PDB file of C-alpha atoms in Angstrom:
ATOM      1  CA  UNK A   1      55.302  21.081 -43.707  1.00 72.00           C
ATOM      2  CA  UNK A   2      52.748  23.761 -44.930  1.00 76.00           C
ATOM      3  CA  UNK A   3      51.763  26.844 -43.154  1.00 78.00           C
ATOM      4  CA  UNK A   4      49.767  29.338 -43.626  1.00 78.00           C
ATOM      5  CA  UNK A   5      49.996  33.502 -42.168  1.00 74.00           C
ATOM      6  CA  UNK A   6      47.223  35.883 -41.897  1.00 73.00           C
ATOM      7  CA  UNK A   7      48.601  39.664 -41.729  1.00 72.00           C
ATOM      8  CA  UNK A   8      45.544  40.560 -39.326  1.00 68.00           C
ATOM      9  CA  UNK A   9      47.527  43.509 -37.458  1.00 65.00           C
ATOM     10  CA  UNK A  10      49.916  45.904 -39.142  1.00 64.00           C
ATOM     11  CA  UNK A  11      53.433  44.108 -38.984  1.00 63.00           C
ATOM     12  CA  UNK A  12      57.065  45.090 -39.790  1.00 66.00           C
ATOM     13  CA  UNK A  13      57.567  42.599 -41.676  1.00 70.00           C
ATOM     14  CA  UNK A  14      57.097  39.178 -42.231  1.00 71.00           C
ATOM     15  CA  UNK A  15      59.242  36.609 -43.355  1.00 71.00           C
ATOM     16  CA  UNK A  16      59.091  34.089 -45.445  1.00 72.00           C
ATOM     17  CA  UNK A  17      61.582  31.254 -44.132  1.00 73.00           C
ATOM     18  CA  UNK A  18      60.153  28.342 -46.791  1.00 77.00           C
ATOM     19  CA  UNK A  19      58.596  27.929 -49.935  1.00 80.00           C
ATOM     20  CA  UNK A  20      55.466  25.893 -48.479  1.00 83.00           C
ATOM     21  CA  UNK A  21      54.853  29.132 -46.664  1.00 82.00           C
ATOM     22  CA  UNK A  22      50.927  31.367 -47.468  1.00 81.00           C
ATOM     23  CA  UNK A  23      51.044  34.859 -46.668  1.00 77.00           C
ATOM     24  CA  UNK A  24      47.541  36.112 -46.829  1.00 75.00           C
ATOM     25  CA  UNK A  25      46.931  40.148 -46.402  1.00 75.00           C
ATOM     26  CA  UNK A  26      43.028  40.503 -45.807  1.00 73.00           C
ATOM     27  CA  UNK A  27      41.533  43.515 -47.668  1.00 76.00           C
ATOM     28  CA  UNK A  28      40.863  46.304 -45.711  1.00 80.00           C
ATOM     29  CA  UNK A  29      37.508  47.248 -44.746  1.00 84.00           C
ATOM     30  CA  UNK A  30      36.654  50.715 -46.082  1.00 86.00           C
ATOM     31  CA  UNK A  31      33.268  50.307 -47.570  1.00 89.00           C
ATOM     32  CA  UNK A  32      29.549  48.941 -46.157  1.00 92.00           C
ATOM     33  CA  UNK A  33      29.967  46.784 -49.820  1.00 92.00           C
ATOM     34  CA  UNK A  34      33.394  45.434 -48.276  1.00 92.00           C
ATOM     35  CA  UNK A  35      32.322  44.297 -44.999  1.00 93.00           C
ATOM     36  CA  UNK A  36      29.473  42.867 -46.452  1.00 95.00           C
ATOM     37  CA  UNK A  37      31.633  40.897 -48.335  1.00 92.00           C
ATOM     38  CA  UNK A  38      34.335  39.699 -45.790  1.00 90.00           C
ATOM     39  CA  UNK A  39      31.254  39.074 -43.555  1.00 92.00           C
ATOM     40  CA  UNK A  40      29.832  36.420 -46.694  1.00 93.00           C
ATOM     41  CA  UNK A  41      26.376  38.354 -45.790  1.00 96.00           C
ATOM     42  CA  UNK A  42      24.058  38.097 -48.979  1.00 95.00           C
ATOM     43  CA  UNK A  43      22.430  40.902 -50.732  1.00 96.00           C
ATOM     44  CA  UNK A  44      18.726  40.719 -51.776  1.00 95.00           C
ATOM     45  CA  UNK A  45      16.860  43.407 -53.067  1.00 96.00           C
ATOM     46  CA  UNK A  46      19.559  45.887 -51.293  1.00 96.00           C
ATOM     47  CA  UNK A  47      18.602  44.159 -47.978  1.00 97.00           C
ATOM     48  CA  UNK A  48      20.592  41.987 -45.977  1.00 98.00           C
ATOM     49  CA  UNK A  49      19.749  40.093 -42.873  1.00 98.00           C
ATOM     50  CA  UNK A  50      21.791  40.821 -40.155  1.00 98.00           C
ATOM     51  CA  UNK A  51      21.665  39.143 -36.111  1.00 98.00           C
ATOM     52  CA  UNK A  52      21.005  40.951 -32.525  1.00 98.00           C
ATOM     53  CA  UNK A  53      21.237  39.318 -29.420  1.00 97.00           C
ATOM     54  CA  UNK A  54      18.617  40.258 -27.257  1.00 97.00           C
ATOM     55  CA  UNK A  55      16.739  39.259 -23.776  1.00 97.00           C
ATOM     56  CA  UNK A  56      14.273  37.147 -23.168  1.00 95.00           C
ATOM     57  CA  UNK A  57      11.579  39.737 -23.087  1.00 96.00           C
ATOM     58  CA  UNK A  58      13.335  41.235 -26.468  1.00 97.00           C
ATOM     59  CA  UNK A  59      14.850  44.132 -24.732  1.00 96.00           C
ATOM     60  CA  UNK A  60      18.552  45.576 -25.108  1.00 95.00           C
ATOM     61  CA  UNK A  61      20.181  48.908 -22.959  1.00 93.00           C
ATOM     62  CA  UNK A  62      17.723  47.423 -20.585  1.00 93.00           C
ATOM     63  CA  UNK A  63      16.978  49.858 -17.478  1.00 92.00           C
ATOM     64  CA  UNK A  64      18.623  52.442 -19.228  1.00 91.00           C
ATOM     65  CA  UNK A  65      17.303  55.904 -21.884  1.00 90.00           C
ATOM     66  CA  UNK A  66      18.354  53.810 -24.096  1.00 91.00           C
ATOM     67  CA  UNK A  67      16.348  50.432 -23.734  1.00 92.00           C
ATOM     68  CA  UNK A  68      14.971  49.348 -26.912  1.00 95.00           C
ATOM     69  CA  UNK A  69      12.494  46.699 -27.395  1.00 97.00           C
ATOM     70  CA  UNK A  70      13.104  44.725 -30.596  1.00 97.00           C
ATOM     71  CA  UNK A  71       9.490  43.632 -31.164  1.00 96.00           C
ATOM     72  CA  UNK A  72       9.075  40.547 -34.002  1.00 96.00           C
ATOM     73  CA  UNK A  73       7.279  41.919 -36.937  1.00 96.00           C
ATOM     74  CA  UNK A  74       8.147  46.199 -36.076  1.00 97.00           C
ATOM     75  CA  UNK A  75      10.138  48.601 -38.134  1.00 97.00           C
ATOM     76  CA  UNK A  76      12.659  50.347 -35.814  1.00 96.00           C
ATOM     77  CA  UNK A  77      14.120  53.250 -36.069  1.00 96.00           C
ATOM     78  CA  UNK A  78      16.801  55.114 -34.358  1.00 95.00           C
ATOM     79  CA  UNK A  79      16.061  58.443 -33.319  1.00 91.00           C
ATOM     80  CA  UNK A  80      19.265  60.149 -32.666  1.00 91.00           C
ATOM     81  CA  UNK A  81      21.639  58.723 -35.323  1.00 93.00           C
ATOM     82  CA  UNK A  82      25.118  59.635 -35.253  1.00 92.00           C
ATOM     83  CA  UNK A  83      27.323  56.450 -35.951  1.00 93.00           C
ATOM     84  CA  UNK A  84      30.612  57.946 -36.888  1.00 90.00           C
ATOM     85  CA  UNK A  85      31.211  59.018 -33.860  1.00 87.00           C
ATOM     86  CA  UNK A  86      32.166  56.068 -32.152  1.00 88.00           C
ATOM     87  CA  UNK A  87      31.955  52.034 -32.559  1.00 90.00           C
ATOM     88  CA  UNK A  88      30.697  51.523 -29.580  1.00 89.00           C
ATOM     89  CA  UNK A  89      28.088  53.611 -27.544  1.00 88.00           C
ATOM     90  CA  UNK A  90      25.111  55.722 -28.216  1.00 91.00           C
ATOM     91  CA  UNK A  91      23.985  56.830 -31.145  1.00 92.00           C
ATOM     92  CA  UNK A  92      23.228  53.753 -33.426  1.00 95.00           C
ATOM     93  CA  UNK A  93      21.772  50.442 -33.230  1.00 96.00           C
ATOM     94  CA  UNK A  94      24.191  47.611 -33.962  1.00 96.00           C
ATOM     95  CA  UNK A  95      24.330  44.079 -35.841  1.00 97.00           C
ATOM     96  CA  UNK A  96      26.339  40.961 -36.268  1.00 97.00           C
ATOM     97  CA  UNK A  97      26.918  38.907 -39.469  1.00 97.00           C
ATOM     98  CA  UNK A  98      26.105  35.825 -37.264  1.00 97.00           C
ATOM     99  CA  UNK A  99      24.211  35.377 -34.342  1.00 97.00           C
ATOM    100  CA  UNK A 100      27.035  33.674 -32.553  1.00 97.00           C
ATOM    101  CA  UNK A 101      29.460  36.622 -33.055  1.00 96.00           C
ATOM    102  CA  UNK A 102      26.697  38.966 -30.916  1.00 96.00           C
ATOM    103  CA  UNK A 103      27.502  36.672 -27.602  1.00 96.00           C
ATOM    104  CA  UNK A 104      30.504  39.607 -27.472  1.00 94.00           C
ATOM    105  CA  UNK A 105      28.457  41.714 -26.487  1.00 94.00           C
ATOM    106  CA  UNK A 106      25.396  40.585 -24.637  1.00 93.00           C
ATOM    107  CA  UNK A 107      25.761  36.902 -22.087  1.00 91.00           C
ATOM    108  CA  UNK A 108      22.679  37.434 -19.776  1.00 91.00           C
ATOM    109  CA  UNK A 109      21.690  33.436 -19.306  1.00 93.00           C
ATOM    110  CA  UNK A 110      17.968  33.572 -21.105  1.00 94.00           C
ATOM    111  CA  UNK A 111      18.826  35.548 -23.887  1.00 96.00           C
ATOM    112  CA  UNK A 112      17.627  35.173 -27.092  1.00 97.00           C
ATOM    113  CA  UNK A 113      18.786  35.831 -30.972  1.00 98.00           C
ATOM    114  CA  UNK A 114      17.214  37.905 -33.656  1.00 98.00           C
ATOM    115  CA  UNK A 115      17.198  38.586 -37.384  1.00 98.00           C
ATOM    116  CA  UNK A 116      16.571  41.607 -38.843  1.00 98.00           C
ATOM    117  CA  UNK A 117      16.199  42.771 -42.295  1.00 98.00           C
ATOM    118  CA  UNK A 118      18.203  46.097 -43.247  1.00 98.00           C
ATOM    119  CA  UNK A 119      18.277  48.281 -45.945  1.00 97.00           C
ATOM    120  CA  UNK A 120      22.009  48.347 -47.263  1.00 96.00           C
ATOM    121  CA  UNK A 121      22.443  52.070 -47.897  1.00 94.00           C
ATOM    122  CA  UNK A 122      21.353  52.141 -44.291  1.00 95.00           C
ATOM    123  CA  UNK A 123      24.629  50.137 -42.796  1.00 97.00           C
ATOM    124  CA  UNK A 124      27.519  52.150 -41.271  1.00 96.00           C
ATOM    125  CA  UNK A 125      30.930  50.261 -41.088  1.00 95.00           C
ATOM    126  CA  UNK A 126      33.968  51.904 -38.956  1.00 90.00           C
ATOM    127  CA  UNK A 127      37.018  52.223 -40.812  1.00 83.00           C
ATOM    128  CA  UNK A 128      39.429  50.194 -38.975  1.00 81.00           C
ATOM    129  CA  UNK A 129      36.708  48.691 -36.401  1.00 85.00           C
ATOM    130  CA  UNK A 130      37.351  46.965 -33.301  1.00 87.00           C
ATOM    131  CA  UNK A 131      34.960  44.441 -33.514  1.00 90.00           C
ATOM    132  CA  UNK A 132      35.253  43.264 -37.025  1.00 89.00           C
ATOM    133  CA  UNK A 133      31.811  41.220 -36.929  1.00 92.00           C
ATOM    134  CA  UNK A 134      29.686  44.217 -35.497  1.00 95.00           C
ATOM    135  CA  UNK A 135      28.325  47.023 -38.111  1.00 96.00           C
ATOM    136  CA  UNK A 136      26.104  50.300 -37.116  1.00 96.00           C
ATOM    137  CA  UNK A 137      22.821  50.675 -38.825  1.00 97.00           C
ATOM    138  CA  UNK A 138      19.438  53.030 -38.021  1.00 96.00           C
ATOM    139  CA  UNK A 139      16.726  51.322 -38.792  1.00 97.00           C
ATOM    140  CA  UNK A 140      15.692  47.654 -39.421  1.00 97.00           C
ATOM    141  CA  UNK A 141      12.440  44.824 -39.204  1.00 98.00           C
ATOM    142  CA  UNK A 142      12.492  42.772 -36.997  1.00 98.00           C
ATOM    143  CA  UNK A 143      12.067  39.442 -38.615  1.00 97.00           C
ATOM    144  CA  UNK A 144      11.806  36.397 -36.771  1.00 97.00           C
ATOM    145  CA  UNK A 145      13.773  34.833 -33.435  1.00 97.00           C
ATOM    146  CA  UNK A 146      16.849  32.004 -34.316  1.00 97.00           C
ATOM    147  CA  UNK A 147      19.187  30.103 -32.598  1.00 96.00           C
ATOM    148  CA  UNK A 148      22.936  30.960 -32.481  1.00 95.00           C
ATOM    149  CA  UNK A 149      23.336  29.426 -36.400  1.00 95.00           C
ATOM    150  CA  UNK A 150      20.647  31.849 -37.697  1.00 94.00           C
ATOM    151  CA  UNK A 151      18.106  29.332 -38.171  1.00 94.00           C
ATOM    152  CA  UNK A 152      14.560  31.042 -37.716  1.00 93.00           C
ATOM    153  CA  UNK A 153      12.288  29.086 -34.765  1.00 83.00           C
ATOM    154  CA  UNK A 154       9.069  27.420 -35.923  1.00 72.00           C
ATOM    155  CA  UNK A 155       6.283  30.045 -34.989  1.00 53.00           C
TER     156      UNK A 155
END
């Protein structure tokens, strides 16, 4: 037989029993240029379209100070910035690589996806993340609603 390893978590050691045997060691992700990479998210013009899942009204942090209504076609910005802080929590706005990987965090039935466009010097990645699929960013357009692949809805 064939197998195949992936050293996600920090192991003593693993052994290799067989010669039919793959140990893969991902690359750590350090850098907003890494993440972007391990993500397979495409640069263009230093912008890179990113998902948010949101609901039906567009809303997130609903109820809350920190409700935010991610409006199709507006620029938004956070006001109080602070992403290194912590991964999760105030201070930043956050995206997925795919629109599917954002059901993590939001499963209200009626909720919708999003794309937005984001500057790449304007990404924050944690260095040894929880959620490997979820970066921090402060501002962003709102682009266009999708389905869970990404693919934009006929207007």
């Amino acid at each position: 037989g064939y197998s195949v390893v992936w050293m996600i978590k920090k192991a003593k050691k693993c052994i290799e029993k067989c010669k039919t045997v793959t140990i893969i060691t991902p690359k750590k992700i350090i850098t907003n240029d890494d993440w972007l990479e391990n993500q397979g998210v495409e640069i263009n013009d230093d912008k890179v379209i990113l998902f948010k899942r949101v609901s039906s009204d567009f809303k997130t942090q609903e109820n809350t100070k920190n409700e935010t209504v991610w409006t199709v076609g507006t620029l938004i910005e956070h006001s109080n910035y602070n992403p290194k802080e912590q991964e999760c929590g105030e201070g930043k706005f956050h995206a997925c690589s795919r629109p599917y990987f954002c059901d993590e965090f939001r499963t209200l039935n009626g909720d919708v996806y999003i794309a937005i466009e984001i500057d790449v010097n304007d990404l924050y990645v944690w260095p040894d993340a929880s959620y490997p699929h979820k970066i921090a960013f402060q501002s962003g357009k709102i682009l266009y609603q999708c389905d869970k692949k990404g693919i934009r809805f006929d207007s």
